[in-house]
């Protein structure tokens, strides 16, 4: 890159819009984070990573736990209390993350 090109590039960096900080996750996500982490990475090998997982898949699984179609001691207890809005908040939080 020639000198003038480098100057334009560096000047562009000065005026590049700032990347916004990630918003605080919805409070309901903290229930999931105790096992799956705020970053969607399971806390041990028995807990799946859910960061970047398909939103449709996550929503279907949470509804299945909530409705008793799928059973797991902790997930069933947690999901039984979730509203549709809370499920949407959880799904949005984790599905929009990069997969890990």
Short mmCIF file of N, CA and C in Angstrom, two decimals:
data_model
loop_
_atom_site.label_atom_id
_atom_site.label_comp_id
_atom_site.label_asym_id
_atom_site.label_seq_id
_atom_site.Cartn_x
_atom_site.Cartn_y
_atom_site.Cartn_z
N UNK A 1 0.86 -1.16 0.00
CA UNK A 1 0.00 0.00 0.00
C UNK A 1 0.91 1.23 0.00
N UNK A 2 0.61 2.19 -0.86
CA UNK A 2 1.44 3.39 -0.92
C UNK A 2 1.09 4.35 0.23
N UNK A 3 1.91 5.37 0.43
CA UNK A 3 1.79 6.27 1.59
C UNK A 3 0.43 6.94 1.66
N UNK A 4 -0.08 7.42 0.54
CA UNK A 4 -1.39 8.10 0.55
C UNK A 4 -2.50 7.12 0.95
N UNK A 5 -2.39 5.90 0.45
CA UNK A 5 -3.38 4.88 0.79
C UNK A 5 -3.36 4.54 2.28
N UNK A 6 -2.16 4.45 2.84
CA UNK A 6 -2.04 4.18 4.28
C UNK A 6 -2.66 5.30 5.10
N UNK A 7 -2.43 6.55 4.66
CA UNK A 7 -3.00 7.70 5.38
C UNK A 7 -4.52 7.67 5.36
N UNK A 8 -5.09 7.36 4.20
CA UNK A 8 -6.55 7.27 4.10
C UNK A 8 -7.08 6.14 4.98
N UNK A 9 -6.38 5.01 4.97
CA UNK A 9 -6.79 3.87 5.80
C UNK A 9 -6.77 4.25 7.28
N UNK A 10 -5.69 4.86 7.73
CA UNK A 10 -5.57 5.25 9.14
C UNK A 10 -6.60 6.31 9.50
N UNK A 11 -6.86 7.25 8.61
CA UNK A 11 -7.88 8.27 8.87
C UNK A 11 -9.25 7.62 8.99
N UNK A 12 -9.50 6.60 8.16
CA UNK A 12 -10.79 5.89 8.23
C UNK A 12 -10.98 5.20 9.56
N UNK A 13 -9.90 4.65 10.10
CA UNK A 13 -9.99 3.99 11.41
C UNK A 13 -10.40 4.96 12.51
N UNK A 14 -9.93 6.20 12.41
CA UNK A 14 -10.28 7.20 13.42
C UNK A 14 -11.77 7.49 13.46
N UNK A 15 -12.41 7.38 12.30
CA UNK A 15 -13.82 7.74 12.22
C UNK A 15 -14.74 6.54 12.12
N UNK A 16 -14.17 5.34 12.25
CA UNK A 16 -14.97 4.12 12.21
C UNK A 16 -15.93 4.12 13.40
N UNK A 17 -17.21 3.78 13.18
CA UNK A 17 -18.14 3.79 14.32
C UNK A 17 -17.70 2.82 15.41
N UNK A 18 -17.85 3.24 16.63
CA UNK A 18 -17.47 2.38 17.76
C UNK A 18 -18.39 1.17 17.80
N UNK A 19 -17.82 0.04 18.16
CA UNK A 19 -18.61 -1.18 18.32
C UNK A 19 -19.31 -1.09 19.66
N UNK A 20 -20.64 -1.18 19.66
CA UNK A 20 -21.35 -1.06 20.93
C UNK A 20 -21.04 -2.21 21.87
N UNK A 21 -21.05 -1.92 23.15
CA UNK A 21 -20.85 -2.96 24.15
C UNK A 21 -22.07 -3.89 24.14
N UNK A 22 -21.84 -5.14 24.43
CA UNK A 22 -22.94 -6.09 24.49
C UNK A 22 -23.90 -5.68 25.60
N UNK A 23 -25.16 -5.77 25.30
CA UNK A 23 -26.18 -5.42 26.29
C UNK A 23 -26.17 -6.46 27.41
N UNK A 24 -26.57 -6.01 28.56
CA UNK A 24 -26.70 -6.92 29.70
C UNK A 24 -27.75 -7.98 29.33
N UNK A 25 -27.45 -9.25 29.55
CA UNK A 25 -28.43 -10.28 29.19
C UNK A 25 -29.68 -10.17 30.06
N UNK A 26 -30.82 -10.60 29.52
CA UNK A 26 -32.04 -10.61 30.34
C UNK A 26 -31.82 -11.41 31.61
N UNK A 27 -32.48 -11.01 32.66
CA UNK A 27 -32.31 -11.66 33.97
C UNK A 27 -32.56 -13.17 33.91
N UNK A 28 -33.51 -13.60 33.10
CA UNK A 28 -33.86 -15.01 33.04
C UNK A 28 -32.68 -15.86 32.55
N UNK A 29 -31.79 -15.26 31.78
CA UNK A 29 -30.63 -16.00 31.26
C UNK A 29 -29.74 -16.46 32.41
N UNK A 30 -29.75 -15.76 33.52
CA UNK A 30 -28.91 -16.15 34.66
C UNK A 30 -29.29 -17.54 35.18
N UNK A 31 -30.55 -17.93 35.02
CA UNK A 31 -30.97 -19.28 35.43
C UNK A 31 -30.20 -20.32 34.60
N UNK A 32 -30.09 -20.07 33.31
CA UNK A 32 -29.38 -20.99 32.41
C UNK A 32 -27.87 -20.94 32.63
N UNK A 33 -27.39 -19.74 32.93
CA UNK A 33 -25.95 -19.52 33.04
C UNK A 33 -25.30 -20.31 34.17
N UNK A 34 -26.07 -20.70 35.17
CA UNK A 34 -25.47 -21.46 36.26
C UNK A 34 -24.90 -22.79 35.76
N UNK A 35 -25.43 -23.32 34.68
CA UNK A 35 -24.89 -24.56 34.09
C UNK A 35 -24.25 -24.31 32.72
N UNK A 36 -24.92 -23.53 31.88
CA UNK A 36 -24.48 -23.32 30.50
C UNK A 36 -23.58 -22.10 30.33
N UNK A 37 -23.40 -21.32 31.39
CA UNK A 37 -22.57 -20.13 31.32
C UNK A 37 -23.25 -19.00 30.56
N UNK A 38 -22.92 -17.78 30.89
CA UNK A 38 -23.45 -16.63 30.13
C UNK A 38 -22.96 -16.68 28.69
N UNK A 39 -21.81 -17.33 28.49
CA UNK A 39 -21.24 -17.41 27.15
C UNK A 39 -21.72 -18.65 26.38
N UNK A 40 -22.61 -19.44 27.00
CA UNK A 40 -23.17 -20.61 26.33
C UNK A 40 -22.28 -21.82 26.32
N UNK A 41 -21.23 -21.81 27.13
CA UNK A 41 -20.32 -22.94 27.21
C UNK A 41 -20.61 -23.72 28.48
N UNK A 42 -20.95 -25.00 28.33
CA UNK A 42 -21.27 -25.85 29.47
C UNK A 42 -20.17 -25.88 30.50
N UNK A 43 -20.55 -25.96 31.76
CA UNK A 43 -19.59 -25.90 32.85
C UNK A 43 -18.82 -27.20 33.06
N UNK A 44 -19.27 -28.30 32.45
CA UNK A 44 -18.52 -29.55 32.47
C UNK A 44 -18.92 -30.38 31.24
N UNK A 45 -18.31 -31.53 31.06
CA UNK A 45 -18.54 -32.32 29.84
C UNK A 45 -19.96 -32.86 29.72
N UNK A 46 -20.70 -32.91 30.81
CA UNK A 46 -22.07 -33.42 30.77
C UNK A 46 -23.09 -32.35 30.38
N UNK A 47 -22.65 -31.10 30.30
CA UNK A 47 -23.56 -29.99 29.99
C UNK A 47 -23.22 -29.46 28.60
N UNK A 48 -24.19 -29.48 27.68
CA UNK A 48 -23.87 -29.08 26.31
C UNK A 48 -23.61 -27.58 26.17
N UNK A 49 -22.76 -27.26 25.20
CA UNK A 49 -22.57 -25.87 24.80
C UNK A 49 -23.79 -25.47 23.97
N UNK A 50 -24.36 -24.32 24.27
CA UNK A 50 -25.54 -23.90 23.52
C UNK A 50 -25.32 -22.59 22.78
N UNK A 51 -24.15 -22.00 22.89
CA UNK A 51 -23.84 -20.79 22.15
C UNK A 51 -23.89 -21.08 20.66
N UNK A 52 -24.61 -20.25 19.91
CA UNK A 52 -24.68 -20.40 18.47
C UNK A 52 -25.58 -21.53 17.99
N UNK A 53 -26.24 -22.19 18.91
CA UNK A 53 -27.16 -23.27 18.54
C UNK A 53 -28.35 -22.66 17.80
N UNK A 54 -28.96 -23.38 16.92
CA UNK A 54 -30.13 -22.92 16.18
C UNK A 54 -31.22 -22.45 17.14
N UNK A 55 -31.76 -21.27 16.87
CA UNK A 55 -32.83 -20.73 17.70
C UNK A 55 -34.06 -21.63 17.70
N UNK A 56 -34.38 -22.19 16.55
CA UNK A 56 -35.54 -23.08 16.45
C UNK A 56 -35.31 -24.31 17.32
N UNK A 57 -34.11 -24.86 17.25
CA UNK A 57 -33.79 -26.04 18.05
C UNK A 57 -33.91 -25.72 19.54
N UNK A 58 -33.28 -24.61 19.97
CA UNK A 58 -33.34 -24.25 21.40
C UNK A 58 -34.77 -24.05 21.87
N UNK A 59 -35.55 -23.34 21.08
CA UNK A 59 -36.94 -23.09 21.46
C UNK A 59 -37.72 -24.39 21.57
N UNK A 60 -37.54 -25.27 20.59
CA UNK A 60 -38.26 -26.55 20.62
C UNK A 60 -37.86 -27.39 21.83
N UNK A 61 -36.57 -27.40 22.17
CA UNK A 61 -36.12 -28.19 23.31
C UNK A 61 -36.65 -27.62 24.63
N UNK A 62 -36.60 -26.30 24.78
CA UNK A 62 -37.11 -25.69 26.02
C UNK A 62 -38.60 -25.94 26.18
N UNK A 63 -39.33 -25.85 25.08
CA UNK A 63 -40.78 -26.15 25.14
C UNK A 63 -41.03 -27.61 25.47
N UNK A 64 -40.22 -28.50 24.91
CA UNK A 64 -40.38 -29.93 25.19
C UNK A 64 -40.10 -30.23 26.66
N UNK A 65 -39.09 -29.61 27.25
CA UNK A 65 -38.83 -29.78 28.68
C UNK A 65 -39.99 -29.20 29.49
N UNK A 66 -40.47 -28.04 29.09
CA UNK A 66 -41.56 -27.38 29.82
C UNK A 66 -42.84 -28.21 29.77
N UNK A 67 -43.13 -28.81 28.62
CA UNK A 67 -44.37 -29.56 28.44
C UNK A 67 -44.27 -31.03 28.86
N UNK A 68 -43.09 -31.46 29.32
CA UNK A 68 -42.93 -32.84 29.75
C UNK A 68 -42.69 -33.82 28.63
N UNK A 69 -42.52 -33.34 27.39
CA UNK A 69 -42.24 -34.24 26.27
C UNK A 69 -40.80 -34.73 26.32
N UNK A 70 -39.96 -33.97 26.97
CA UNK A 70 -38.57 -34.35 27.17
C UNK A 70 -38.28 -34.18 28.65
N UNK A 71 -37.53 -35.12 29.24
CA UNK A 71 -37.30 -35.09 30.68
C UNK A 71 -35.81 -35.09 31.00
N UNK A 72 -35.47 -34.27 31.96
CA UNK A 72 -34.12 -34.21 32.53
C UNK A 72 -34.32 -33.58 33.90
N UNK A 73 -33.72 -34.12 34.95
CA UNK A 73 -34.02 -33.63 36.30
C UNK A 73 -33.94 -32.10 36.44
N UNK A 74 -32.84 -31.50 36.03
CA UNK A 74 -32.69 -30.06 36.22
C UNK A 74 -33.42 -29.25 35.15
N UNK A 75 -33.33 -29.68 33.91
CA UNK A 75 -33.96 -28.92 32.82
C UNK A 75 -35.48 -28.91 32.95
N UNK A 76 -36.05 -30.01 33.36
CA UNK A 76 -37.51 -30.05 33.51
C UNK A 76 -37.96 -29.07 34.58
N UNK A 77 -37.29 -29.06 35.71
CA UNK A 77 -37.64 -28.14 36.79
C UNK A 77 -37.49 -26.69 36.33
N UNK A 78 -36.40 -26.39 35.67
CA UNK A 78 -36.15 -25.02 35.22
C UNK A 78 -37.15 -24.59 34.15
N UNK A 79 -37.38 -25.45 33.17
CA UNK A 79 -38.23 -25.07 32.03
C UNK A 79 -39.71 -25.00 32.38
N UNK A 80 -40.15 -25.76 33.36
CA UNK A 80 -41.57 -25.74 33.74
C UNK A 80 -42.04 -24.34 34.12
N UNK A 81 -41.13 -23.53 34.62
CA UNK A 81 -41.49 -22.20 35.10
C UNK A 81 -41.41 -21.13 34.03
N UNK A 82 -40.88 -21.45 32.86
CA UNK A 82 -40.63 -20.44 31.83
C UNK A 82 -41.89 -20.04 31.06
N UNK A 83 -42.02 -18.75 30.82
CA UNK A 83 -43.08 -18.26 29.94
C UNK A 83 -42.56 -18.28 28.50
N UNK A 84 -43.44 -18.11 27.53
CA UNK A 84 -43.01 -18.06 26.14
C UNK A 84 -42.05 -16.89 25.93
N UNK A 85 -42.31 -15.77 26.57
CA UNK A 85 -41.44 -14.60 26.43
C UNK A 85 -40.04 -14.88 26.99
N UNK A 86 -39.98 -15.56 28.13
CA UNK A 86 -38.68 -15.90 28.72
C UNK A 86 -37.91 -16.87 27.82
N UNK A 87 -38.62 -17.82 27.24
CA UNK A 87 -37.97 -18.75 26.31
C UNK A 87 -37.39 -17.97 25.14
N UNK A 88 -38.15 -17.02 24.61
CA UNK A 88 -37.66 -16.20 23.50
C UNK A 88 -36.41 -15.41 23.91
N UNK A 89 -36.39 -14.89 25.12
CA UNK A 89 -35.23 -14.14 25.60
C UNK A 89 -34.00 -15.04 25.70
N UNK A 90 -34.18 -16.22 26.23
CA UNK A 90 -33.08 -17.18 26.37
C UNK A 90 -32.55 -17.58 24.99
N UNK A 91 -33.47 -17.93 24.11
CA UNK A 91 -33.11 -18.35 22.76
C UNK A 91 -32.36 -17.24 22.03
N UNK A 92 -32.85 -16.03 22.12
CA UNK A 92 -32.18 -14.90 21.45
C UNK A 92 -30.78 -14.71 21.99
N UNK A 93 -30.64 -14.78 23.30
CA UNK A 93 -29.32 -14.58 23.91
C UNK A 93 -28.31 -15.60 23.39
N UNK A 94 -28.65 -16.86 23.44
CA UNK A 94 -27.68 -17.90 23.09
C UNK A 94 -27.55 -18.15 21.59
N UNK A 95 -28.63 -18.05 20.83
CA UNK A 95 -28.57 -18.34 19.40
C UNK A 95 -27.76 -17.29 18.63
N UNK A 96 -27.72 -16.06 19.12
CA UNK A 96 -26.99 -15.01 18.42
C UNK A 96 -25.50 -15.01 18.71
N UNK A 97 -25.06 -15.85 19.62
CA UNK A 97 -23.63 -15.93 19.95
C UNK A 97 -22.90 -16.78 18.92
N UNK A 98 -21.60 -16.56 18.79
CA UNK A 98 -20.84 -17.48 17.92
C UNK A 98 -20.78 -18.86 18.55
N UNK A 99 -20.87 -19.88 17.72
CA UNK A 99 -20.81 -21.27 18.21
C UNK A 99 -19.44 -21.52 18.83
N UNK A 100 -19.44 -22.37 19.86
CA UNK A 100 -18.17 -22.71 20.53
C UNK A 100 -18.01 -24.20 20.61
#
